[in-house]
Amino acid sequence: MPALVIDGHPDARSLTASLAQRYADGHGDARVLALRDLDFDPHLRFGYRERMPLEPDLADAKQALHDADTIIVATPLWWGSVPAVLKGFFDRALLPQQEYRYTKLGLPEGLLPARRGRLLLLADTPWYAVPFTGLPAQTQVARNTLRLCGVRSVRVHRMLGVKDADTATIARWLDRAERLGTLDGRRAGVTPQLIAAEAASSSVVATS
């Protein structure tokens, strides 16, 4: 499976869900993993003191993470973080010695084979307020989660001011998600023109 698209919104009618699907449509060989449809306990009830048995849906999702060449996370920003279902998925699915481990020097080592990722981040925060409020979910997902688990290069695509966005803006965002999927689907034969288009539409926040 070249691409795994993780839809972290609890509502299937959301713009987040639509963006995730449009990316997959553009890619042509991507699986959308809608976390709201999975049957699993999102609470890491014992921390790392005691290992919880994996529910079938969670075991399947973990295998999908290890099969993917590219991992895309689509999520809204809520209270500076991500929805509980996405945080719970990270807590349960990303485990020490399986998706990451620490070296003898105490440095994290990612164990996921995917080396490329994208974060589709939606927020009601307008662009001009970001210098004051920040986007902590961006760092949380792109750097402290995906990169720690081995996804070395994560491109972030921010859709800001969602609550006030008009129909034309939303349509542009959806088209952009599909275009990114197409770019990733054609990555093996990428041209300089496609590289330039990708660079112009994203910002790299985690690279090796």
CSV table of N, CA and C in Angstrom, one decimal, residues 4 6 59-73 89-90 93-101 108-117 141-142 144-154:
chain,number,residue,atom,x,y,z
A,4,LEU,N,-1.3,5.7,3.1
A,4,LEU,CA,-2.3,5.5,4.1
A,4,LEU,C,-2.8,6.9,4.6
A,6,ILE,N,-5.0,8.8,7.2
A,6,ILE,CA,-5.6,8.7,8.5
A,6,ILE,C,-6.6,9.9,8.6
A,59,ALA,N,-5.3,-3.8,15.3
A,59,ALA,CA,-4.2,-4.6,14.8
A,59,ALA,C,-4.1,-4.4,13.3
A,60,ASP,N,-5.3,-4.3,12.6
A,60,ASP,CA,-5.3,-4.1,11.2
A,60,ASP,C,-4.7,-2.7,10.9
A,61,ALA,N,-5.0,-1.7,11.7
A,61,ALA,CA,-4.5,-0.3,11.5
A,61,ALA,C,-3.0,-0.3,11.6
A,62,LYS,N,-2.5,-1.0,12.6
A,62,LYS,CA,-1.1,-1.0,12.9
A,62,LYS,C,-0.4,-1.7,11.7
A,63,GLN,N,-0.9,-2.7,11.1
A,63,GLN,CA,-0.3,-3.4,10.0
A,63,GLN,C,-0.3,-2.4,8.8
A,64,ALA,N,-1.4,-1.6,8.6
A,64,ALA,CA,-1.5,-0.7,7.6
A,64,ALA,C,-0.4,0.4,7.7
A,65,LEU,N,-0.1,0.8,8.9
A,65,LEU,CA,1.0,1.8,9.2
A,65,LEU,C,2.3,1.2,8.7
A,66,HIS,N,2.5,-0.1,8.9
A,66,HIS,CA,3.8,-0.7,8.5
A,66,HIS,C,3.9,-1.0,7.0
A,67,ASP,N,2.7,-1.1,6.4
A,67,ASP,CA,2.7,-1.4,5.0
A,67,ASP,C,2.8,-0.1,4.1
A,68,ALA,N,2.6,1.1,4.7
A,68,ALA,CA,2.5,2.3,3.9
A,68,ALA,C,3.9,2.9,3.6
A,69,ASP,N,4.0,3.4,2.3
A,69,ASP,CA,5.2,4.1,1.9
A,69,ASP,C,5.1,5.6,2.3
A,70,THR,N,3.8,6.1,2.4
A,70,THR,CA,3.5,7.5,2.7
A,70,THR,C,2.4,7.5,3.7
A,71,ILE,N,2.5,8.3,4.7
A,71,ILE,CA,1.4,8.4,5.7
A,71,ILE,C,0.9,9.8,5.7
A,72,ILE,N,-0.4,10.0,5.6
A,72,ILE,CA,-1.1,11.3,5.6
A,72,ILE,C,-2.0,11.3,6.8
A,73,VAL,N,-2.0,12.4,7.5
A,73,VAL,CA,-2.9,12.6,8.6
A,73,VAL,C,-3.7,13.8,8.4
A,89,PHE,N,-5.8,7.1,19.2
A,89,PHE,CA,-5.2,6.1,18.2
A,89,PHE,C,-3.7,6.2,18.3
A,90,PHE,N,-3.1,7.3,18.4
A,90,PHE,CA,-1.7,7.4,18.5
A,90,PHE,C,-1.2,6.7,19.8
A,93,ALA,N,-1.8,2.8,19.1
A,93,ALA,CA,-1.2,2.1,18.0
A,93,ALA,C,0.3,2.3,17.9
A,94,LEU,N,0.8,3.3,18.5
A,94,LEU,CA,2.2,3.6,18.3
A,94,LEU,C,2.9,3.2,19.6
A,95,LEU,N,3.6,2.1,19.6
A,95,LEU,CA,4.0,1.5,20.9
A,95,LEU,C,5.6,1.3,20.9
A,96,PRO,N,6.2,1.4,22.0
A,96,PRO,CA,7.6,1.1,22.1
A,96,PRO,C,8.0,-0.3,21.6
A,97,GLN,N,9.1,-0.3,20.9
A,97,GLN,CA,9.7,-1.6,20.4
A,97,GLN,C,8.9,-2.1,19.2
A,98,GLN,N,7.8,-1.4,18.8
A,98,GLN,CA,7.0,-1.7,17.6
A,98,GLN,C,7.0,-0.6,16.6
A,99,GLU,N,6.7,0.6,17.0
A,99,GLU,CA,6.7,1.7,16.0
A,99,GLU,C,7.9,2.6,16.3
A,100,TYR,N,8.5,2.5,17.5
A,100,TYR,CA,9.6,3.3,17.9
A,100,TYR,C,10.4,2.7,19.0
A,101,ARG,N,11.6,3.0,19.2
A,101,ARG,CA,12.4,2.6,20.4
A,101,ARG,C,13.4,3.6,20.7
A,108,PRO,N,15.4,8.7,20.3
A,108,PRO,CA,14.4,7.9,19.7
A,108,PRO,C,14.8,7.4,18.3
A,109,GLU,N,14.3,6.2,18.0
A,109,GLU,CA,14.6,5.6,16.7
A,109,GLU,C,13.2,5.1,16.1
A,110,GLY,N,12.8,5.7,15.0
A,110,GLY,CA,11.5,5.3,14.4
A,110,GLY,C,11.6,4.0,13.7
A,111,LEU,N,10.5,3.2,13.8
A,111,LEU,CA,10.5,1.9,13.2
A,111,LEU,C,9.5,1.7,12.1
A,112,LEU,N,8.8,2.8,11.8
A,112,LEU,CA,7.9,2.7,10.6
A,112,LEU,C,8.7,2.8,9.3
A,113,PRO,N,8.3,2.0,8.3
A,113,PRO,CA,9.1,2.1,7.1
A,113,PRO,C,8.8,3.4,6.2
A,114,ALA,N,7.7,4.0,6.4
A,114,ALA,CA,7.4,5.2,5.6
A,114,ALA,C,8.4,6.3,5.9
A,115,ARG,N,8.9,6.9,4.9
A,115,ARG,CA,9.8,8.0,5.0
A,115,ARG,C,9.2,9.4,4.6
A,116,ARG,N,8.0,9.3,4.1
A,116,ARG,CA,7.4,10.6,3.7
A,116,ARG,C,6.0,10.7,4.3
A,117,GLY,N,5.6,11.9,4.6
A,117,GLY,CA,4.2,12.0,5.2
A,117,GLY,C,3.7,13.4,4.9
A,141,VAL,N,1.8,16.5,15.8
A,141,VAL,CA,1.7,15.4,14.9
A,141,VAL,C,2.9,15.2,14.0
A,142,ALA,N,3.3,16.3,13.4
A,142,ALA,CA,4.4,16.2,12.4
A,142,ALA,C,5.7,15.9,13.0
A,144,ASN,N,6.5,15.4,16.7
A,144,ASN,CA,6.6,14.6,17.9
A,144,ASN,C,6.0,13.2,17.8
A,145,THR,N,5.2,13.0,16.7
A,145,THR,CA,4.6,11.7,16.4
A,145,THR,C,5.1,11.1,15.2
A,146,LEU,N,4.9,11.6,14.0
A,146,LEU,CA,5.3,11.0,12.8
A,146,LEU,C,6.8,10.9,12.7
A,147,ARG,N,7.5,12.0,12.9
A,147,ARG,CA,8.9,11.9,12.8
A,147,ARG,C,9.6,11.0,13.8
A,148,LEU,N,9.1,11.1,15.0
A,148,LEU,CA,9.6,10.2,16.1
A,148,LEU,C,9.5,8.7,15.7
A,149,CYS,N,8.4,8.4,14.9
A,149,CYS,CA,8.2,7.0,14.5
A,149,CYS,C,8.9,6.7,13.2
A,150,GLY,N,9.7,7.6,12.7
A,150,GLY,CA,10.4,7.2,11.5
A,150,GLY,C,10.1,7.9,10.2
A,151,VAL,N,9.0,8.7,10.2
A,151,VAL,CA,8.6,9.4,9.0
A,151,VAL,C,9.5,10.7,8.9
A,152,ARG,N,10.5,10.6,8.2
A,152,ARG,CA,11.6,11.7,8.3
A,152,ARG,C,11.1,13.0,7.7
A,153,SER,N,10.4,13.0,6.6
A,153,SER,CA,10.0,14.3,6.0
A,153,SER,C,8.5,14.4,6.0
A,154,VAL,N,8.0,15.4,6.6
A,154,VAL,CA,6.5,15.6,6.7
A,154,VAL,C,6.2,17.0,6.2
